[in-house]
Coordinates of C-alpha atoms in Angstrom, one line a residue:
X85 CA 44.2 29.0 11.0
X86 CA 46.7 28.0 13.1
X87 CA 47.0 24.2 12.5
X88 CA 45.3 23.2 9.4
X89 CA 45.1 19.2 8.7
X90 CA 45.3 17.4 5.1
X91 CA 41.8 16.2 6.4
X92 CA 40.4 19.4 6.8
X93 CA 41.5 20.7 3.6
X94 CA 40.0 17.7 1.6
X95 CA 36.5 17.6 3.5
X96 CA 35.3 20.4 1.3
X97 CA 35.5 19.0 -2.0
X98 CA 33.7 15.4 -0.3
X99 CA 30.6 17.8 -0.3
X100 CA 28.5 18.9 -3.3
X101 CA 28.7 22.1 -2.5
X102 CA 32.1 23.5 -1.9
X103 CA 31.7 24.8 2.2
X104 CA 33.5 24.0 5.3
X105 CA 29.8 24.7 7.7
X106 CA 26.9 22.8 5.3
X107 CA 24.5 25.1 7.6
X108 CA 26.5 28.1 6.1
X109 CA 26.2 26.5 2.5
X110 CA 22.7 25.6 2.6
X111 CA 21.8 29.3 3.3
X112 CA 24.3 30.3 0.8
X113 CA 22.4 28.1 -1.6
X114 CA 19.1 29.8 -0.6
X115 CA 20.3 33.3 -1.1
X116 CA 21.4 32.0 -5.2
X117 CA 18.2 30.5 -5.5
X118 CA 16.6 33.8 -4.6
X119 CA 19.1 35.8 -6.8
X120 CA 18.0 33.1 -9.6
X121 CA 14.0 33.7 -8.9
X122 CA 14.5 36.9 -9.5
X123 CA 16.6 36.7 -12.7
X124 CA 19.4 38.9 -10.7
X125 CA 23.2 37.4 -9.6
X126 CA 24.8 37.8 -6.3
X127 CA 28.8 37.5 -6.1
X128 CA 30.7 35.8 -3.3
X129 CA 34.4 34.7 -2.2
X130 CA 36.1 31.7 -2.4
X131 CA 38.9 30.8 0.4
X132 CA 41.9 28.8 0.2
X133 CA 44.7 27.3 2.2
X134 CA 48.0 25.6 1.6
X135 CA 50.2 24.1 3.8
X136 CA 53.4 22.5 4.3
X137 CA 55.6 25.2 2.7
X138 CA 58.7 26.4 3.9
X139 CA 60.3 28.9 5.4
X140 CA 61.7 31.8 3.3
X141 CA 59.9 31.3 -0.2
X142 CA 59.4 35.2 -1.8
X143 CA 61.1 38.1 -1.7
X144 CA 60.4 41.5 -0.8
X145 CA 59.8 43.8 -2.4
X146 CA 59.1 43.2 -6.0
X147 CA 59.0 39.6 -5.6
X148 CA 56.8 39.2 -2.8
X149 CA 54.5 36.2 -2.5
X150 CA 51.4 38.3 -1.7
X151 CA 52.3 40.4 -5.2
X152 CA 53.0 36.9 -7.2
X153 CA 50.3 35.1 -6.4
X154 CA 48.1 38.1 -7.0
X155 CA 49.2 38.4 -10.5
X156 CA 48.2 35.6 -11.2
X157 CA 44.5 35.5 -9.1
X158 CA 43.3 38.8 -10.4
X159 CA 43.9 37.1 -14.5
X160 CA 40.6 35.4 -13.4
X161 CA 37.6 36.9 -15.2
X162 CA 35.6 38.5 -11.9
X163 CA 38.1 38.5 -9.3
X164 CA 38.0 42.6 -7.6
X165 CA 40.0 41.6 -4.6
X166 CA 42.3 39.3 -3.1
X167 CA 42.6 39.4 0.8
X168 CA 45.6 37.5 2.5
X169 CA 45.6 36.2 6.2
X170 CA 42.7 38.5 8.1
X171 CA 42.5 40.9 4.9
X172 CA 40.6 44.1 5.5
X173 CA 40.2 43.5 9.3
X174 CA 43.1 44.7 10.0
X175 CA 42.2 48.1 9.5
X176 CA 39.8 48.0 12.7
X177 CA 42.5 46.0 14.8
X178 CA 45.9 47.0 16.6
X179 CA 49.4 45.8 16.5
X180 CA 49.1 44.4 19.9
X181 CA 46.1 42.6 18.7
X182 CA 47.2 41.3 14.9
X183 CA 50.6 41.0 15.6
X184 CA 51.4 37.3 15.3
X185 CA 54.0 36.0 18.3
X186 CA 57.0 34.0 17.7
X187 CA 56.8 30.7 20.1
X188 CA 59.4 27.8 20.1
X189 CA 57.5 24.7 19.8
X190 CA 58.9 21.2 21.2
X191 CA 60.5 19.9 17.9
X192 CA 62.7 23.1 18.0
X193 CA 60.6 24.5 14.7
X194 CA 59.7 28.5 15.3
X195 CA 55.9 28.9 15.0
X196 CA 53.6 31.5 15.8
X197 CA 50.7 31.6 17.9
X198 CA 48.4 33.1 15.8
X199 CA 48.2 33.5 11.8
X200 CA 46.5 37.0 11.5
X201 CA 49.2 37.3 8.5
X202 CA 48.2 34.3 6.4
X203 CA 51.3 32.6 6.8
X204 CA 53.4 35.6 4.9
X205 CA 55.4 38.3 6.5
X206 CA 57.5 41.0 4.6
X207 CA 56.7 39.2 1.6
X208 CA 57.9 35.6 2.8
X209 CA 56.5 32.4 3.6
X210 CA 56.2 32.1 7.5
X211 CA 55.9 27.8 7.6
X212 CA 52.3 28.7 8.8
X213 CA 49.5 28.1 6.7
X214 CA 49.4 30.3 3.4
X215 CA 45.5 31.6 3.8
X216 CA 43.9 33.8 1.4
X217 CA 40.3 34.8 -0.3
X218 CA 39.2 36.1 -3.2
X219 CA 35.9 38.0 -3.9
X220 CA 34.2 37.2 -7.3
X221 CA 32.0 40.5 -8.3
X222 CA 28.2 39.1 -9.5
X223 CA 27.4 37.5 -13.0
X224 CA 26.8 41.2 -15.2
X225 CA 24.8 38.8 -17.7
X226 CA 21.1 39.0 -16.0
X227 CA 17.5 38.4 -17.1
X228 CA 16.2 41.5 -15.8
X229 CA 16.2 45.0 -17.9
X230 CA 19.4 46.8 -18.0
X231 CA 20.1 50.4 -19.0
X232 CA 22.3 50.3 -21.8
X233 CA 23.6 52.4 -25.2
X234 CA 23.1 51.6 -28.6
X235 CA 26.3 52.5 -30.4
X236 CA 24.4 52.2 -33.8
X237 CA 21.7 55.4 -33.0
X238 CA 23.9 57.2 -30.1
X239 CA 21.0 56.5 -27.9
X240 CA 19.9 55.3 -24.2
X241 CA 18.5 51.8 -24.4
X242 CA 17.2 49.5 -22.4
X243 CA 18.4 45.5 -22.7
X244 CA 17.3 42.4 -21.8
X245 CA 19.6 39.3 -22.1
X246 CA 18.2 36.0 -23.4
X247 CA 19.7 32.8 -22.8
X248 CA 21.2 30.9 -19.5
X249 CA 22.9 32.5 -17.1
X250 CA 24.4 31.3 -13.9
X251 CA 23.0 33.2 -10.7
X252 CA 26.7 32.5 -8.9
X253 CA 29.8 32.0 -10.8
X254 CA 31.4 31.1 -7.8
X255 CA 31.2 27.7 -6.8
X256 CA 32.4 26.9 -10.1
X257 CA 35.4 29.3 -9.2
X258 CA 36.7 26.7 -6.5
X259 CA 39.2 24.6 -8.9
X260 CA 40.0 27.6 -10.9
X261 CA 41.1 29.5 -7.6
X262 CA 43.0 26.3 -6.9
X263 CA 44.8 25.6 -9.9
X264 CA 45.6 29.5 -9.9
X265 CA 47.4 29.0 -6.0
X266 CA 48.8 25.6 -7.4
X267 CA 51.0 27.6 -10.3
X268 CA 52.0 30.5 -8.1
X269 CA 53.5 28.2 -5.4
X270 CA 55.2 25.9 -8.1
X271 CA 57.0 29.1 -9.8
X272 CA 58.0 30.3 -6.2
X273 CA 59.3 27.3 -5.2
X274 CA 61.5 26.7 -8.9
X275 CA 62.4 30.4 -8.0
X276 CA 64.0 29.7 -4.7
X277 CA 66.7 30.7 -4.1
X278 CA 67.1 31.0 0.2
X279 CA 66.2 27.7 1.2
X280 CA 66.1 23.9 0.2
X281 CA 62.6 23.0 -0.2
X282 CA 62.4 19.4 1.0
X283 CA 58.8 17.8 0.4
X284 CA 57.2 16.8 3.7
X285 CA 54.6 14.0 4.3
X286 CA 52.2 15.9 4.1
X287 CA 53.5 18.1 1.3
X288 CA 51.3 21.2 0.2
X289 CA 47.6 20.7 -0.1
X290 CA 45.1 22.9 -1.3
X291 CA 41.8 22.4 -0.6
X292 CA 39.7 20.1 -2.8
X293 CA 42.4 19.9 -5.5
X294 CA 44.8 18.1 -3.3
X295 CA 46.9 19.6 -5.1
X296 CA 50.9 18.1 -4.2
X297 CA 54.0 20.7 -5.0
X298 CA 57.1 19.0 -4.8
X299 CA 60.8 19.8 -7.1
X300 CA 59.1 17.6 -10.3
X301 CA 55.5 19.1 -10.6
X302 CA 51.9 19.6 -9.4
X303 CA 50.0 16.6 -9.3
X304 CA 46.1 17.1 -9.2
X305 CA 45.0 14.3 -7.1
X306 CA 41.2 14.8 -8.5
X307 CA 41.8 15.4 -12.1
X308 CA 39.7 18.8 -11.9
X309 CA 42.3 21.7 -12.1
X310 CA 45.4 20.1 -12.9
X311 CA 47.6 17.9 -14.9
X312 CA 50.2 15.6 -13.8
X313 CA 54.1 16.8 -14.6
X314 CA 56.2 14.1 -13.8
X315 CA 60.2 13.4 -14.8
X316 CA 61.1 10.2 -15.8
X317 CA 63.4 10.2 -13.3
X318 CA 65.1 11.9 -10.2
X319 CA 68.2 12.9 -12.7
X320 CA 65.4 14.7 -15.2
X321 CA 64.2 16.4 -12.2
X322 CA 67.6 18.0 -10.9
X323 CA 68.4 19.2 -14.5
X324 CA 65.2 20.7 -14.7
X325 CA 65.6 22.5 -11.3
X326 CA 69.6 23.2 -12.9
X327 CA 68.3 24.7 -15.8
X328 CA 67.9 28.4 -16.9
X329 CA 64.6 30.6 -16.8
X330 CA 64.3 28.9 -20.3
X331 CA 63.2 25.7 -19.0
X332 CA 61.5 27.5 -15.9
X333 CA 58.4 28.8 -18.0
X334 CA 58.6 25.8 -20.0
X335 CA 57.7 23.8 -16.5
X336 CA 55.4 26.3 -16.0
X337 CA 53.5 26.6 -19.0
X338 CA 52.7 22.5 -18.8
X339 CA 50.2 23.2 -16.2
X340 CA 47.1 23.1 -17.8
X341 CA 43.6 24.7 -16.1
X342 CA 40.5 22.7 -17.1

């Protein structure tokens, strides 16, 4: 939470399914093969991480980070709650305990020694890793018997819905979450106003889309939840960054989700 690698954060998407423990997963797996068996659906959260971003990106208290990229999390069909740094733990913790200490490291960079927070205080980007989840409700379309209405007789019914139906929606959710994160960071950063965002080696990374946010674009390193957005050239890139809220949400609205 503290010190997240671009290694760690791709090691996910190397595996078929989506986990950072494969013990973890495969009882995960077992508990949607059971919801399957029993034509039922069970719901689950997805977790993600990006690191590498500045100092100072948000506002507070309208434009908040937290509030931005929530916007744009809870647009995704089954998302009922979005959790940033240690989310609803907080409320059995104390200050003294979730409070995350300011240390001067060697380099001279402020860090902190913990990352209860997520990596955002009072609506701003800390430089520690941005961490946040997001719970996904279960599939409502099940092969067992529902109570229902019939709006045609104004009676009580009870339905049964035919067809295919995925037990878990979300391990599919992964890129979407991603792409999601990807487009929030991007509008924050062509937002920014407090501090030069200079792209670092390791850049911002999400995990499994690999996702890199520089001044020019988001560049999806595995093809699965985004599209490249490149600028001919440095010059293209400066006017764009120049340019009015106009050419903001026309930036924006090049970022496909697949």
């Amino acid at each position: 939470r503290v010190s997240l690698t671009t290694e760690a954060l791709h090691a996910p998407a190397k595996l078929p399914f989506s986990v950072i423990d494969e013990q973890a997963g495969e009882a995960m797996r077992g508990e949607i093969e059971c919801a399957r068996l029993a034509a039922d659906s069970i719901g689950g959260a997805v977790e993600c991480a990006a690191i590498g971003l500045p100092v100072g990106l948000g506002d507070h208290p309208f434009e908040g980070v937290e509030g931005r990229m929530a916007a744009i999390l809870y647009s995704i069909p089954a998302v009922k709650a979005v959790a940033f740094g240690d989310g609803f733990d907080f409320v059995r913790g104390y200050g003294s305990t979730h409070n995350d200490a300011y240390v001067m490291q060697e380099d001279g960079h402020v860090a902190t020694k913990t990352n209860h927070c997520g990596g955002i205080v009072g609506g701003m980007t800390t430089g520690m890793p941005l961490l946040f989840s997001v719970a996904f409700k279960p599939t409502p379309s099940i092969g067992s018997a529902q109570a229902s209405i019939s709006l045609s007789s104004k009676e009580n019914v009870t339905m049964t819905i035919k067809g295919r139906h995925d037990p878990c929606i979300v391990p599919r959710a992964v890129p979407v979450v991603e792409a999601a994160a990807a487009i929030a960071i991007f509008d924050l950063i062509l937002g920014n106003t407090r501090t030069e965002f200079q792209k670092s080696d390791e850049s911002v990374m999400f995990i499994g889309l690999h996702a890199a946010v520089d001044k020019i674009g988001i560049i999806g390193a595995d093809g699965r939840a985004g599209h490249v957005l490149q600028a001919a050239d440095r010059d293209i890139a400066d006017q764009l960054l120049a340019a009015d809220n106009h050419a903001r949400d026309d930036v924006a609205v090049a970022v496909e989700i697949l």
